[in-house]
mmCIF file of C-alpha atoms in Angstrom:
data_model
loop_
_atom_site.group_PDB
_atom_site.id
_atom_site.type_symbol
_atom_site.label_atom_id
_atom_site.label_comp_id
_atom_site.label_asym_id
_atom_site.label_seq_id
_atom_site.Cartn_x
_atom_site.Cartn_y
_atom_site.Cartn_z
ATOM 1 C CA MET A 463 -23.858 -99.601 -139.383
ATOM 2 C CA THR A 464 -25.324 -97.300 -136.768
ATOM 3 C CA ILE A 465 -23.529 -95.241 -134.126
ATOM 4 C CA ARG A 466 -25.831 -94.616 -131.174
ATOM 5 C CA PHE A 467 -24.902 -91.640 -129.015
ATOM 6 C CA MET A 468 -26.077 -91.108 -125.454
ATOM 7 C CA PRO A 469 -25.009 -88.345 -123.066
ATOM 8 C CA ASP A 470 -22.355 -90.600 -121.505
ATOM 9 C CA GLY A 471 -21.066 -92.719 -124.352
ATOM 10 C CA PHE A 472 -21.858 -94.576 -127.553
ATOM 11 C CA SER A 473 -22.239 -97.969 -129.199
ATOM 12 C CA PHE A 474 -21.748 -99.342 -132.702
ATOM 13 C CA ILE A 475 -24.470 -101.573 -134.091
ATOM 14 C CA ASP A 476 -24.620 -103.646 -137.258
ATOM 15 C CA CYS A 477 -28.286 -103.147 -138.101
ATOM 16 C CA ARG A 478 -28.573 -105.964 -140.625
ATOM 17 C CA ASP A 479 -31.009 -108.563 -139.279
ATOM 18 C CA THR A 480 -30.726 -107.083 -135.787
ATOM 19 C CA THR A 481 -33.538 -107.428 -133.271
ATOM 20 C CA SER A 482 -34.461 -104.710 -130.789
ATOM 21 C CA GLU A 483 -33.125 -106.925 -127.970
ATOM 22 C CA GLN A 484 -29.749 -107.065 -129.705
ATOM 23 C CA LEU A 485 -29.800 -103.309 -130.170
ATOM 24 C CA ASP A 486 -30.215 -102.720 -126.452
ATOM 25 C CA ALA A 487 -27.538 -105.320 -125.672
ATOM 26 C CA ALA A 488 -24.918 -103.880 -128.057
ATOM 27 C CA PRO A 489 -21.551 -103.167 -126.380
ATOM 28 C CA PHE A 490 -21.658 -99.696 -124.829
ATOM 29 C CA HIS A 491 -18.500 -97.598 -124.634
ATOM 30 C CA GLU A 492 -18.894 -95.335 -121.625
ATOM 31 C CA VAL A 493 -17.074 -92.010 -121.499
ATOM 32 C CA SER A 494 -17.181 -90.480 -118.029
ATOM 33 C CA PRO A 495 -18.359 -86.871 -117.709
ATOM 34 C CA GLY A 496 -15.790 -84.295 -116.732
ATOM 35 C CA PRO A 497 -12.993 -82.193 -118.202
ATOM 36 C CA ASP A 498 -12.158 -82.751 -121.890
ATOM 37 C CA PHE A 499 -15.246 -84.931 -122.312
ATOM 38 C CA GLN A 500 -15.598 -84.193 -126.029
ATOM 39 C CA GLN A 501 -11.921 -84.873 -126.726
ATOM 40 C CA ARG A 502 -12.078 -88.171 -124.859
ATOM 41 C CA LEU A 503 -15.302 -89.069 -126.683
ATOM 42 C CA HIS A 504 -13.676 -88.360 -130.059
ATOM 43 C CA GLU A 505 -10.648 -90.493 -129.187
ATOM 44 C CA ALA A 506 -12.849 -93.360 -127.990
ATOM 45 C CA VAL A 507 -14.882 -93.321 -131.217
ATOM 46 C CA LEU A 508 -11.762 -93.376 -133.366
ATOM 47 C CA ASN A 509 -10.283 -96.229 -131.311
ATOM 48 C CA VAL A 510 -13.249 -98.534 -131.936
ATOM 49 C CA LEU A 511 -14.467 -97.285 -135.331
ATOM 50 C CA PRO A 512 -14.564 -100.391 -137.551
ATOM 51 C CA GLU A 513 -11.786 -100.434 -140.145
ATOM 52 C CA SER A 514 -12.967 -100.763 -143.724
ATOM 53 C CA ASP A 515 -11.442 -100.408 -147.192
ATOM 54 C CA THR A 516 -14.612 -98.665 -148.356
ATOM 55 C CA PRO A 517 -16.563 -95.904 -146.579
ATOM 56 C CA LEU A 518 -19.099 -97.283 -144.134
ATOM 57 C CA ASP A 519 -22.791 -96.626 -144.646
ATOM 58 C CA LEU A 520 -23.268 -94.907 -141.290
ATOM 59 C CA THR A 521 -26.340 -93.689 -139.451
ATOM 60 C CA VAL A 522 -25.908 -91.567 -136.337
ATOM 61 C CA GLN A 523 -28.745 -92.209 -133.904
ATOM 62 C CA ILE A 524 -29.166 -89.742 -131.039
ATOM 63 C CA LEU A 525 -30.690 -91.032 -127.792
ATOM 64 C CA SER A 526 -31.773 -87.947 -125.898
ATOM 65 C CA GLU A 527 -34.799 -86.345 -124.275
ATOM 66 C CA ARG A 528 -33.988 -83.121 -126.157
ATOM 67 C CA VAL A 529 -36.360 -83.299 -129.130
ATOM 68 C CA ILE A 530 -39.397 -81.409 -130.405
ATOM 69 C CA ILE A 531 -41.890 -82.218 -133.174
ATOM 70 C CA LEU A 532 -42.528 -79.684 -135.918
ATOM 71 C CA PRO A 533 -44.510 -79.458 -139.168
ATOM 72 C CA PRO A 534 -42.650 -81.173 -142.021
ATOM 73 C CA ASP A 535 -42.102 -77.969 -144.015
ATOM 74 C CA THR A 536 -40.452 -75.986 -141.188
ATOM 75 C CA GLU A 537 -37.414 -74.046 -142.426
ATOM 76 C CA PRO A 538 -34.110 -74.996 -140.745
ATOM 77 C CA ASP A 539 -33.464 -71.514 -139.304
ATOM 78 C CA LEU A 540 -36.973 -71.337 -137.824
ATOM 79 C CA ALA A 541 -36.619 -74.892 -136.486
ATOM 80 C CA ALA A 542 -33.354 -73.960 -134.757
ATOM 81 C CA SER A 543 -34.974 -70.896 -133.184
ATOM 82 C CA MET A 544 -37.941 -72.942 -131.937
ATOM 83 C CA TYR A 545 -35.635 -75.653 -130.603
ATOM 84 C CA HIS A 546 -33.490 -73.195 -128.647
ATOM 85 C CA ALA A 547 -36.545 -71.335 -127.359
ATOM 86 C CA THR A 548 -38.064 -74.604 -126.122
ATOM 87 C CA LEU A 549 -34.849 -76.191 -124.793
ATOM 88 C CA SER A 550 -32.713 -73.277 -123.687
ATOM 89 C CA ASP A 551 -30.990 -74.795 -120.644
ATOM 90 C CA LEU A 552 -27.922 -76.230 -122.379
ATOM 91 C CA GLU A 553 -24.755 -74.151 -122.315
ATOM 92 C CA GLU A 554 -22.801 -76.125 -124.919
ATOM 93 C CA PRO A 555 -23.416 -75.081 -128.548
ATOM 94 C CA GLU A 556 -25.493 -77.553 -130.531
ATOM 95 C CA GLN A 557 -25.961 -78.369 -134.187
ATOM 96 C CA VAL A 558 -29.732 -78.463 -134.682
ATOM 97 C CA LEU A 559 -30.950 -81.143 -137.095
ATOM 98 C CA LEU A 560 -34.265 -81.954 -138.775
ATOM 99 C CA GLN A 561 -35.431 -85.484 -139.561
ATOM 100 C CA PRO A 562 -38.514 -85.704 -141.810
ATOM 101 C CA LEU A 563 -40.818 -88.626 -140.957
ATOM 102 C CA ALA A 564 -43.719 -90.283 -142.732
ATOM 103 C CA LEU A 565 -45.847 -92.077 -140.129
ATOM 104 C CA PRO A 566 -47.766 -95.298 -140.928
ATOM 105 C CA SER A 567 -51.003 -93.296 -141.056
ATOM 106 C CA GLY A 568 -49.555 -91.067 -143.781
ATOM 107 C CA GLN A 569 -49.094 -88.089 -141.464
ATOM 108 C CA GLN A 570 -45.937 -86.069 -142.124
ATOM 109 C CA VAL A 571 -43.891 -84.576 -139.265
ATOM 110 C CA ALA A 572 -40.297 -83.551 -138.582
ATOM 111 C CA LEU A 573 -38.196 -84.352 -135.537
ATOM 112 C CA CYS A 574 -36.002 -81.458 -134.443
ATOM 113 C CA PHE A 575 -33.090 -82.350 -132.174
ATOM 114 C CA GLY A 576 -29.557 -81.292 -131.376
ATOM 115 C CA ILE A 577 -26.101 -82.794 -131.241
ATOM 116 C CA ASP A 578 -23.029 -81.202 -129.703
ATOM 117 C CA ARG A 579 -21.558 -79.057 -132.472
ATOM 118 C CA GLN A 580 -17.973 -80.194 -131.944
ATOM 119 C CA LEU A 581 -19.103 -83.821 -132.057
ATOM 120 C CA TYR A 582 -21.099 -83.087 -135.220
ATOM 121 C CA LEU A 583 -18.059 -81.533 -136.941
ATOM 122 C CA PHE A 584 -15.863 -84.407 -135.765
ATOM 123 C CA LEU A 585 -18.214 -87.001 -137.266
ATOM 124 C CA GLU A 586 -18.546 -85.078 -140.520
ATOM 125 C CA ARG A 587 -14.768 -84.855 -140.771
ATOM 126 C CA ASN A 588 -13.966 -88.477 -139.915
ATOM 127 C CA CYS A 589 -16.939 -90.520 -141.082
ATOM 128 C CA GLY A 590 -17.927 -88.989 -144.411
ATOM 129 C CA ASP A 591 -21.524 -89.174 -145.591
ATOM 130 C CA LEU A 592 -23.842 -89.634 -142.599
ATOM 131 C CA ARG A 593 -27.531 -89.847 -141.814
ATOM 132 C CA PHE A 594 -28.671 -88.375 -138.497
ATOM 133 C CA GLU A 595 -31.808 -89.582 -136.733
ATOM 134 C CA HIS A 596 -33.419 -89.427 -133.317
ATOM 135 C CA HIS A 597 -34.376 -92.577 -131.428
ATOM 136 C CA LEU A 598 -37.976 -91.354 -131.060
ATOM 137 C CA ALA A 599 -38.412 -92.097 -134.773
ATOM 138 C CA THR A 600 -38.417 -95.844 -134.068
ATOM 139 C CA LEU A 601 -41.521 -95.471 -131.884
ATOM 140 C CA LEU A 602 -43.358 -93.094 -134.222
ATOM 141 C CA GLN A 603 -42.703 -95.204 -137.313
ATOM 142 C CA GLY A 604 -43.079 -98.525 -135.497
ATOM 143 C CA THR A 605 -46.608 -97.951 -134.177
ATOM 144 C CA PRO A 606 -48.844 -99.827 -136.647
ATOM 145 C CA SER A 607 -51.844 -97.889 -137.894
ATOM 146 C CA SER A 608 -54.059 -100.903 -137.157
ATOM 147 C CA HIS A 609 -53.371 -100.489 -133.414
ATOM 148 C CA LEU A 610 -54.269 -96.822 -133.513
ATOM 149 C CA MET A 611 -57.768 -97.572 -134.796
ATOM 150 C CA ALA A 612 -58.386 -100.492 -132.439
ATOM 151 C CA ALA A 613 -60.295 -98.522 -129.813
ATOM 152 C CA PRO A 614 -64.079 -98.704 -130.257
ATOM 153 C CA SER A 615 -64.819 -95.081 -129.292
ATOM 154 C CA ALA A 616 -65.925 -92.477 -131.804
ATOM 155 C CA GLN A 617 -62.583 -90.684 -131.413
ATOM 156 C CA PRO A 618 -60.142 -93.545 -130.784
ATOM 157 C CA SER A 619 -57.004 -92.725 -128.832
ATOM 158 C CA CYS A 620 -53.854 -94.760 -128.383
ATOM 159 C CA LEU A 621 -50.907 -93.968 -126.131
ATOM 160 C CA ALA A 622 -47.866 -95.788 -127.499
ATOM 161 C CA THR A 623 -44.758 -96.196 -125.392
ATOM 162 C CA GLN A 624 -41.336 -97.611 -126.109
ATOM 163 C CA VAL A 625 -39.331 -98.913 -123.165
ATOM 164 C CA THR A 626 -35.548 -99.273 -123.144
ATOM 165 C CA PRO A 627 -33.215 -99.702 -120.178
ATOM 166 C CA GLN A 628 -32.403 -95.959 -120.171
ATOM 167 C CA TYR A 629 -35.421 -94.222 -121.724
ATOM 168 C CA LEU A 630 -39.185 -94.098 -121.842
ATOM 169 C CA GLU A 631 -40.787 -92.638 -124.964
ATOM 170 C CA LEU A 632 -44.459 -91.698 -125.270
ATOM 171 C CA ALA A 633 -46.564 -90.840 -128.310
ATOM 172 C CA LEU A 634 -50.268 -90.050 -128.208
ATOM 173 C CA PHE A 635 -52.414 -90.672 -131.291
ATOM 174 C CA ARG A 636 -55.987 -89.441 -131.663
ATOM 175 C CA ALA A 637 -58.012 -90.581 -134.670
ATOM 176 C CA ASP A 638 -54.814 -91.960 -136.211
ATOM 177 C CA GLN A 639 -52.936 -88.635 -135.901
ATOM 178 C CA LEU A 640 -49.943 -87.890 -133.699
ATOM 179 C CA VAL A 641 -50.797 -85.118 -131.214
ATOM 180 C CA LEU A 642 -48.106 -85.430 -128.515
ATOM 181 C CA ALA A 643 -44.712 -87.034 -127.955
ATOM 182 C CA ASN A 644 -42.245 -86.973 -125.066
ATOM 183 C CA VAL A 645 -38.973 -88.658 -124.166
ATOM 184 C CA TYR A 646 -37.896 -89.242 -120.563
ATOM 185 C CA ARG A 647 -34.494 -90.440 -119.456
ATOM 186 C CA THR A 648 -35.117 -92.890 -116.630
ATOM 187 C CA SER A 649 -34.264 -96.439 -115.659
ATOM 188 C CA GLN A 650 -36.629 -96.611 -112.665
ATOM 189 C CA PRO A 651 -39.842 -98.681 -112.996
ATOM 190 C CA GLU A 652 -41.766 -96.332 -110.704
ATOM 191 C CA ASN A 653 -40.809 -93.344 -112.860
ATOM 192 C CA ARG A 654 -41.976 -95.103 -116.015
ATOM 193 C CA ARG A 655 -45.293 -95.898 -114.370
ATOM 194 C CA TYR A 656 -45.714 -92.292 -113.234
ATOM 195 C CA TYR A 657 -44.951 -90.775 -116.642
ATOM 196 C CA VAL A 658 -47.456 -93.031 -118.406
ATOM 197 C CA LEU A 659 -50.245 -92.546 -115.871
ATOM 198 C CA ASN A 660 -49.640 -88.796 -115.619
ATOM 199 C CA THR A 661 -49.898 -88.434 -119.409
ATOM 200 C CA TRP A 662 -52.982 -90.656 -119.450
ATOM 201 C CA LEU A 663 -54.667 -88.490 -116.794
ATOM 202 C CA CYS A 664 -53.622 -85.101 -118.186
ATOM 203 C CA GLU A 665 -54.803 -86.008 -121.696
ATOM 204 C CA GLY A 666 -58.170 -87.282 -120.445
ATOM 205 C CA LEU A 667 -57.836 -90.804 -121.818
ATOM 206 C CA ASP A 668 -60.481 -93.404 -121.015
ATOM 207 C CA GLN A 669 -59.124 -96.207 -118.837
ATOM 208 C CA LEU A 670 -61.719 -98.688 -120.173
ATOM 209 C CA ASN A 671 -61.731 -98.030 -123.922
ATOM 210 C CA ASP A 672 -58.587 -96.178 -124.996
ATOM 211 C CA HIS A 673 -55.512 -98.248 -125.683
ATOM 212 C CA LEU A 674 -51.985 -98.366 -124.312
ATOM 213 C CA LEU A 675 -49.478 -99.973 -126.657
ATOM 214 C CA ILE A 676 -46.135 -100.985 -125.105
ATOM 215 C CA LEU A 677 -43.260 -101.585 -127.507
ATOM 216 C CA GLY A 678 -40.100 -103.164 -126.159
ATOM 217 C CA ASN A 679 -38.469 -106.376 -125.077
ATOM 218 C CA GLY A 680 -37.373 -107.950 -121.829
ATOM 219 C CA ASP A 681 -37.952 -106.971 -118.224
ATOM 220 C CA PRO A 682 -38.522 -103.167 -118.572
ATOM 221 C CA ALA A 683 -41.496 -103.578 -120.923
ATOM 222 C CA SER A 684 -42.914 -106.580 -119.053
ATOM 223 C CA ARG A 685 -42.613 -104.768 -115.726
ATOM 224 C CA LEU A 686 -44.398 -101.697 -117.096
ATOM 225 C CA HIS A 687 -47.186 -103.892 -118.482
ATOM 226 C CA GLN A 688 -47.599 -105.586 -115.107
ATOM 227 C CA ASP A 689 -47.553 -102.289 -113.172
ATOM 228 C CA LEU A 690 -50.239 -100.664 -115.342
ATOM 229 C CA ARG A 691 -52.708 -103.540 -115.616
ATOM 230 C CA PRO A 692 -54.684 -102.433 -112.502
ATOM 231 C CA PHE A 693 -55.224 -98.968 -114.030
ATOM 232 C CA ILE A 694 -55.735 -99.452 -117.786
ATOM 233 C CA LYS A 695 -57.909 -102.176 -119.276
ATOM 234 C CA GLN A 696 -56.780 -102.147 -122.914
ATOM 235 C CA ILE A 697 -53.019 -102.805 -122.839
ATOM 236 C CA LEU A 698 -51.174 -104.358 -125.761
ATOM 237 C CA LEU A 699 -47.589 -105.592 -125.315
ATOM 238 C CA GLN A 700 -45.737 -105.891 -128.605
#
């Protein structure tokens, strides 16, 4: 079972034999921003937490644009300092977490992200043994190495993007190695198009030979594929 947290609510997902379309369509429990948000969020989670005679095997998945990528051997204290130095605009105290990742190419990285500290303590207290992960991991681990080497240039590049109704995630691979990743919170097709094309231009990618890989299901991914076809020749929709 996975609890997915977004800035305005959460959903519970049974991940056994679940497709990405079902993940995006899972019932979402919205908690409106405002006074006592954390208290109301805690109460909402407890009200819908599945009852079980045995402890649930729970993963907490954070959907947020607040994430940085670090070397896999970064010490937790240094990671927290780098996270706060990079993302210093949040007033609420956060619990900074590290998620080690092994990419399909064999490259090792760590995702560094935060969760509201009171929410973190609440989950630890009420849900027992937990695994914390960031949603960006699904893009980084779900980009097959075969796609990264598909470009015919001497230094092949692939910009992989994952499209969901609320987020756009981008990861740039050069010669099979991750060199850049960003997460944008947006539901607007024109914003998605801008973020992809701006990254493509700023990173000097070749519109004829380098590849764009779009991961996702349904209208958001199909719309992005359609919008970018006039600008990028090698587009793969998966």
